JSON list of C-alpha atoms in Angstrom, two decimals:
[
{"chain": "A", "resi": 1, "resn": "MET", "atom": "CA", "xyz": [0.00, 0.00, 0.00]},
{"chain": "A", "resi": 2, "resn": "THR", "atom": "CA", "xyz": [1.32, 3.46, -0.89]},
{"chain": "A", "resi": 3, "resn": "ASP", "atom": "CA", "xyz": [1.95, 5.91, 1.93]},
{"chain": "A", "resi": 4, "resn": "LEU", "atom": "CA", "xyz": [-0.10, 9.01, 1.06]},
{"chain": "A", "resi": 5, "resn": "SER", "atom": "CA", "xyz": [0.50, 10.96, 4.24]},
{"chain": "A", "resi": 6, "resn": "PRO", "atom": "CA", "xyz": [0.72, 14.75, 3.80]},
{"chain": "A", "resi": 7, "resn": "ALA", "atom": "CA", "xyz": [4.48, 14.66, 4.33]},
{"chain": "A", "resi": 8, "resn": "ARG", "atom": "CA", "xyz": [4.86, 12.38, 1.29]},
{"chain": "A", "resi": 9, "resn": "THR", "atom": "CA", "xyz": [2.24, 13.83, -1.04]},
{"chain": "A", "resi": 10, "resn": "SER", "atom": "CA", "xyz": [3.52, 17.40, -0.70]},
{"chain": "A", "resi": 11, "resn": "ASP", "atom": "CA", "xyz": [6.90, 16.38, -2.07]},
{"chain": "A", "resi": 12, "resn": "ALA", "atom": "CA", "xyz": [5.64, 14.00, -4.79]},
{"chain": "A", "resi": 13, "resn": "PHE", "atom": "CA", "xyz": [6.41, 16.46, -7.59]},
{"chain": "A", "resi": 14, "resn": "LEU", "atom": "CA", "xyz": [9.95, 16.99, -6.30]},
{"chain": "A", "resi": 15, "resn": "ARG", "atom": "CA", "xyz": [10.48, 13.23, -6.02]},
{"chain": "A", "resi": 16, "resn": "LEU", "atom": "CA", "xyz": [9.35, 12.77, -9.62]},
{"chain": "A", "resi": 17, "resn": "ALA", "atom": "CA", "xyz": [11.64, 15.57, -10.85]},
{"chain": "A", "resi": 18, "resn": "LEU", "atom": "CA", "xyz": [14.60, 14.05, -8.99]},
{"chain": "A", "resi": 19, "resn": "ARG", "atom": "CA", "xyz": [13.89, 10.59, -10.44]},
{"chain": "A", "resi": 20, "resn": "ILE", "atom": "CA", "xyz": [13.60, 11.90, -14.01]},
{"chain": "A", "resi": 21, "resn": "ASP", "atom": "CA", "xyz": [16.86, 13.82, -13.56]},
{"chain": "A", "resi": 22, "resn": "ALA", "atom": "CA", "xyz": [18.47, 10.64, -12.19]},
{"chain": "A", "resi": 23, "resn": "ALA", "atom": "CA", "xyz": [17.29, 8.59, -15.16]},
{"chain": "A", "resi": 24, "resn": "ALA", "atom": "CA", "xyz": [18.57, 11.11, -17.72]},
{"chain": "A", "resi": 25, "resn": "SER", "atom": "CA", "xyz": [21.85, 11.75, -15.88]},
{"chain": "A", "resi": 26, "resn": "GLY", "atom": "CA", "xyz": [22.46, 8.05, -15.34]},
{"chain": "A", "resi": 27, "resn": "ALA", "atom": "CA", "xyz": [21.74, 7.19, -18.98]},
{"chain": "A", "resi": 28, "resn": "LEU", "atom": "CA", "xyz": [24.05, 9.92, -20.27]},
{"chain": "A", "resi": 29, "resn": "GLY", "atom": "CA", "xyz": [26.71, 8.87, -17.76]},
{"chain": "A", "resi": 30, "resn": "VAL", "atom": "CA", "xyz": [26.59, 5.21, -18.76]},
{"chain": "A", "resi": 31, "resn": "LEU", "atom": "CA", "xyz": [26.67, 6.18, -22.45]},
{"chain": "A", "resi": 32, "resn": "SER", "atom": "CA", "xyz": [29.69, 8.42, -21.86]},
{"chain": "A", "resi": 33, "resn": "LEU", "atom": "CA", "xyz": [31.51, 5.68, -19.96]},
{"chain": "A", "resi": 34, "resn": "ALA", "atom": "CA", "xyz": [30.66, 2.87, -22.36]},
{"chain": "A", "resi": 35, "resn": "ALA", "atom": "CA", "xyz": [31.20, 4.71, -25.62]},
{"chain": "A", "resi": 36, "resn": "ALA", "atom": "CA", "xyz": [33.90, 7.28, -24.75]},
{"chain": "A", "resi": 37, "resn": "PRO", "atom": "CA", "xyz": [36.39, 6.06, -27.39]},
{"chain": "A", "resi": 38, "resn": "LEU", "atom": "CA", "xyz": [33.69, 6.19, -30.08]},
{"chain": "A", "resi": 39, "resn": "LEU", "atom": "CA", "xyz": [32.37, 9.58, -28.99]},
{"chain": "A", "resi": 40, "resn": "VAL", "atom": "CA", "xyz": [35.75, 11.33, -29.23]},
{"chain": "A", "resi": 41, "resn": "ASP", "atom": "CA", "xyz": [35.56, 11.67, -33.02]},
{"chain": "A", "resi": 42, "resn": "VAL", "atom": "CA", "xyz": [31.83, 12.40, -33.01]},
{"chain": "A", "resi": 43, "resn": "LEU", "atom": "CA", "xyz": [31.71, 15.02, -30.23]},
{"chain": "A", "resi": 44, "resn": "GLY", "atom": "CA", "xyz": [35.27, 16.25, -29.89]},
{"chain": "A", "resi": 45, "resn": "PRO", "atom": "CA", "xyz": [36.36, 16.09, -26.26]},
{"chain": "A", "resi": 46, "resn": "PRO", "atom": "CA", "xyz": [39.16, 13.70, -25.31]},
{"chain": "A", "resi": 47, "resn": "ALA", "atom": "CA", "xyz": [38.20, 10.29, -23.91]},
{"chain": "A", "resi": 48, "resn": "PRO", "atom": "CA", "xyz": [39.36, 11.11, -20.34]},
{"chain": "A", "resi": 49, "resn": "VAL", "atom": "CA", "xyz": [36.96, 14.08, -20.26]},
{"chain": "A", "resi": 50, "resn": "LEU", "atom": "CA", "xyz": [34.08, 11.92, -21.45]},
{"chain": "A", "resi": 51, "resn": "VAL", "atom": "CA", "xyz": [34.94, 9.21, -18.92]},
{"chain": "A", "resi": 52, "resn": "GLY", "atom": "CA", "xyz": [35.22, 11.76, -16.09]},
{"chain": "A", "resi": 53, "resn": "VAL", "atom": "CA", "xyz": [31.89, 13.36, -16.97]},
{"chain": "A", "resi": 54, "resn": "GLY", "atom": "CA", "xyz": [30.30, 9.93, -17.34]},
{"chain": "A", "resi": 55, "resn": "ALA", "atom": "CA", "xyz": [31.55, 8.76, -13.96]},
{"chain": "A", "resi": 56, "resn": "PHE", "atom": "CA", "xyz": [30.36, 11.97, -12.31]},
{"chain": "A", "resi": 57, "resn": "LEU", "atom": "CA", "xyz": [26.91, 11.62, -13.88]},
{"chain": "A", "resi": 58, "resn": "VAL", "atom": "CA", "xyz": [26.52, 8.01, -12.71]},
{"chain": "A", "resi": 59, "resn": "VAL", "atom": "CA", "xyz": [27.42, 8.96, -9.13]},
{"chain": "A", "resi": 60, "resn": "PHE", "atom": "CA", "xyz": [25.17, 12.05, -9.33]},
{"chain": "A", "resi": 61, "resn": "ALA", "atom": "CA", "xyz": [22.27, 9.91, -10.59]},
{"chain": "A", "resi": 62, "resn": "ALA", "atom": "CA", "xyz": [22.74, 7.47, -7.72]},
{"chain": "A", "resi": 63, "resn": "GLY", "atom": "CA", "xyz": [22.71, 10.36, -5.25]},
{"chain": "A", "resi": 64, "resn": "LEU", "atom": "CA", "xyz": [19.49, 11.70, -6.77]},
{"chain": "A", "resi": 65, "resn": "LEU", "atom": "CA", "xyz": [17.84, 8.30, -6.40]},
{"chain": "A", "resi": 66, "resn": "VAL", "atom": "CA", "xyz": [18.92, 8.07, -2.77]},
{"chain": "A", "resi": 67, "resn": "LEU", "atom": "CA", "xyz": [17.58, 11.57, -2.11]},
{"chain": "A", "resi": 68, "resn": "ALA", "atom": "CA", "xyz": [14.29, 10.84, -3.88]},
{"chain": "A", "resi": 69, "resn": "SER", "atom": "CA", "xyz": [13.83, 7.64, -1.83]},
{"chain": "A", "resi": 70, "resn": "ARG", "atom": "CA", "xyz": [14.19, 9.33, 1.56]},
{"chain": "A", "resi": 71, "resn": "ARG", "atom": "CA", "xyz": [11.09, 9.39, 3.74]},
{"chain": "A", "resi": 72, "resn": "SER", "atom": "CA", "xyz": [11.42, 13.15, 3.93]},
{"chain": "A", "resi": 73, "resn": "ILE", "atom": "CA", "xyz": [13.49, 15.10, 1.40]},
{"chain": "A", "resi": 74, "resn": "PRO", "atom": "CA", "xyz": [15.69, 17.59, 3.25]},
{"chain": "A", "resi": 75, "resn": "ARG", "atom": "CA", "xyz": [15.24, 21.06, 1.77]},
{"chain": "A", "resi": 76, "resn": "PRO", "atom": "CA", "xyz": [18.97, 21.91, 1.92]},
{"chain": "A", "resi": 77, "resn": "ALA", "atom": "CA", "xyz": [19.80, 18.78, -0.09]},
{"chain": "A", "resi": 78, "resn": "ALA", "atom": "CA", "xyz": [17.14, 19.58, -2.68]},
{"chain": "A", "resi": 79, "resn": "TRP", "atom": "CA", "xyz": [18.39, 23.17, -2.94]},
{"chain": "A", "resi": 80, "resn": "THR", "atom": "CA", "xyz": [21.90, 21.82, -3.45]},
{"chain": "A", "resi": 81, "resn": "VAL", "atom": "CA", "xyz": [20.63, 19.80, -6.42]},
{"chain": "A", "resi": 82, "resn": "VAL", "atom": "CA", "xyz": [18.82, 22.82, -7.90]},
{"chain": "A", "resi": 83, "resn": "LEU", "atom": "CA", "xyz": [21.89, 25.05, -7.51]},
{"chain": "A", "resi": 84, "resn": "GLY", "atom": "CA", "xyz": [24.20, 22.30, -8.76]},
{"chain": "A", "resi": 85, "resn": "ASN", "atom": "CA", "xyz": [22.06, 21.87, -11.86]},
{"chain": "A", "resi": 86, "resn": "ALA", "atom": "CA", "xyz": [22.11, 25.65, -12.42]},
{"chain": "A", "resi": 87, "resn": "GLY", "atom": "CA", "xyz": [25.89, 25.57, -12.09]},
{"chain": "A", "resi": 88, "resn": "TRP", "atom": "CA", "xyz": [26.04, 22.70, -14.61]},
{"chain": "A", "resi": 89, "resn": "VAL", "atom": "CA", "xyz": [24.08, 24.80, -17.10]},
{"chain": "A", "resi": 90, "resn": "VAL", "atom": "CA", "xyz": [26.48, 27.74, -16.68]},
{"chain": "A", "resi": 91, "resn": "ALA", "atom": "CA", "xyz": [29.51, 25.44, -16.95]},
{"chain": "A", "resi": 92, "resn": "SER", "atom": "CA", "xyz": [28.09, 23.85, -20.11]},
{"chain": "A", "resi": 93, "resn": "VAL", "atom": "CA", "xyz": [27.62, 27.23, -21.79]},
{"chain": "A", "resi": 94, "resn": "LEU", "atom": "CA", "xyz": [31.12, 28.27, -20.72]},
{"chain": "A", "resi": 95, "resn": "ALA", "atom": "CA", "xyz": [32.52, 25.01, -22.11]},
{"chain": "A", "resi": 96, "resn": "VAL", "atom": "CA", "xyz": [31.04, 25.86, -25.49]},
{"chain": "A", "resi": 97, "resn": "VAL", "atom": "CA", "xyz": [32.09, 29.52, -25.39]},
{"chain": "A", "resi": 98, "resn": "LEU", "atom": "CA", "xyz": [35.61, 29.01, -24.03]},
{"chain": "A", "resi": 99, "resn": "GLY", "atom": "CA", "xyz": [36.43, 25.55, -25.35]},
{"chain": "A", "resi": 100, "resn": "GLY", "atom": "CA", "xyz": [34.10, 25.19, -28.29]},
{"chain": "A", "resi": 101, "resn": "GLU", "atom": "CA", "xyz": [36.94, 24.82, -30.77]},
{"chain": "A", "resi": 102, "resn": "ALA", "atom": "CA", "xyz": [37.66, 21.41, -29.23]},
{"chain": "A", "resi": 103, "resn": "LEU", "atom": "CA", "xyz": [34.08, 20.32, -29.92]},
{"chain": "A", "resi": 104, "resn": "THR", "atom": "CA", "xyz": [32.61, 19.24, -33.22]},
{"chain": "A", "resi": 105, "resn": "GLY", "atom": "CA", "xyz": [29.40, 20.87, -34.42]},
{"chain": "A", "resi": 106, "resn": "LEU", "atom": "CA", "xyz": [27.48, 17.90, -33.04]},
{"chain": "A", "resi": 107, "resn": "GLY", "atom": "CA", "xyz": [29.45, 18.19, -29.80]},
{"chain": "A", "resi": 108, "resn": "VAL", "atom": "CA", "xyz": [28.39, 21.82, -29.40]},
{"chain": "A", "resi": 109, "resn": "ALA", "atom": "CA", "xyz": [24.77, 20.85, -30.09]},
{"chain": "A", "resi": 110, "resn": "VAL", "atom": "CA", "xyz": [24.87, 17.99, -27.56]},
{"chain": "A", "resi": 111, "resn": "VAL", "atom": "CA", "xyz": [26.37, 20.19, -24.84]},
{"chain": "A", "resi": 112, "resn": "LEU", "atom": "CA", "xyz": [23.78, 22.93, -25.42]},
{"chain": "A", "resi": 113, "resn": "VAL", "atom": "CA", "xyz": [20.81, 20.55, -25.66]},
{"chain": "A", "resi": 114, "resn": "GLN", "atom": "CA", "xyz": [21.77, 18.77, -22.44]},
{"chain": "A", "resi": 115, "resn": "ALA", "atom": "CA", "xyz": [22.22, 22.19, -20.79]},
{"chain": "A", "resi": 116, "resn": "VAL", "atom": "CA", "xyz": [18.64, 23.08, -21.73]},
{"chain": "A", "resi": 117, "resn": "ALA", "atom": "CA", "xyz": [17.45, 19.72, -20.34]},
{"chain": "A", "resi": 118, "resn": "VAL", "atom": "CA", "xyz": [19.34, 20.31, -17.08]},
{"chain": "A", "resi": 119, "resn": "ALA", "atom": "CA", "xyz": [17.82, 23.81, -16.84]},
{"chain": "A", "resi": 120, "resn": "VAL", "atom": "CA", "xyz": [14.38, 22.21, -17.15]},
{"chain": "A", "resi": 121, "resn": "PHE", "atom": "CA", "xyz": [15.27, 19.71, -14.39]},
{"chain": "A", "resi": 122, "resn": "ALA", "atom": "CA", "xyz": [16.43, 22.56, -12.14]},
{"chain": "A", "resi": 123, "resn": "ASP", "atom": "CA", "xyz": [13.20, 24.43, -12.79]},
{"chain": "A", "resi": 124, "resn": "LEU", "atom": "CA", "xyz": [11.05, 21.37, -12.09]},
{"chain": "A", "resi": 125, "resn": "GLN", "atom": "CA", "xyz": [12.96, 20.70, -8.88]},
{"chain": "A", "resi": 126, "resn": "TRP", "atom": "CA", "xyz": [12.57, 24.33, -7.82]},
{"chain": "A", "resi": 127, "resn": "LEU", "atom": "CA", "xyz": [8.82, 24.07, -8.46]},
{"chain": "A", "resi": 128, "resn": "GLY", "atom": "CA", "xyz": [8.77, 20.85, -6.45]},
{"chain": "A", "resi": 129, "resn": "LEU", "atom": "CA", "xyz": [10.48, 22.62, -3.56]},
{"chain": "A", "resi": 130, "resn": "ARG", "atom": "CA", "xyz": [7.90, 25.39, -3.68]},
{"chain": "A", "resi": 131, "resn": "ARG", "atom": "CA", "xyz": [5.08, 22.82, -3.47]},
{"chain": "A", "resi": 132, "resn": "MET", "atom": "CA", "xyz": [6.52, 21.18, -0.35]},
{"chain": "A", "resi": 133, "resn": "ARG", "atom": "CA", "xyz": [4.78, 22.00, 2.90]}
]
């Protein structure tokens, strides 16, 4: 039976946003780890960068799943995720602006598209925080 106590239902939207972010981050992380040598020519960054980003994303996704599974989501932890995602968006744009010559055209597109997706996740998580009682 599902626990629908007020403490759980008020953070349902935030939990969903965290889980979707975890799924996307984890998938991109696994892809980066598994296909790094193949992605070098397609996207542009060196394999160690792709592996590092992939490993970070897998760990980040696991942390999001742990946070989303907590009985009560701590606001400071959720705010850390929102701010971290906002920082990721800024870093992605800076990577294109400052290091875009290392990226292929497809690499630039991938970095910018994932930055938009992360901005959406941050916004959804912020909305979820606002809905919490």
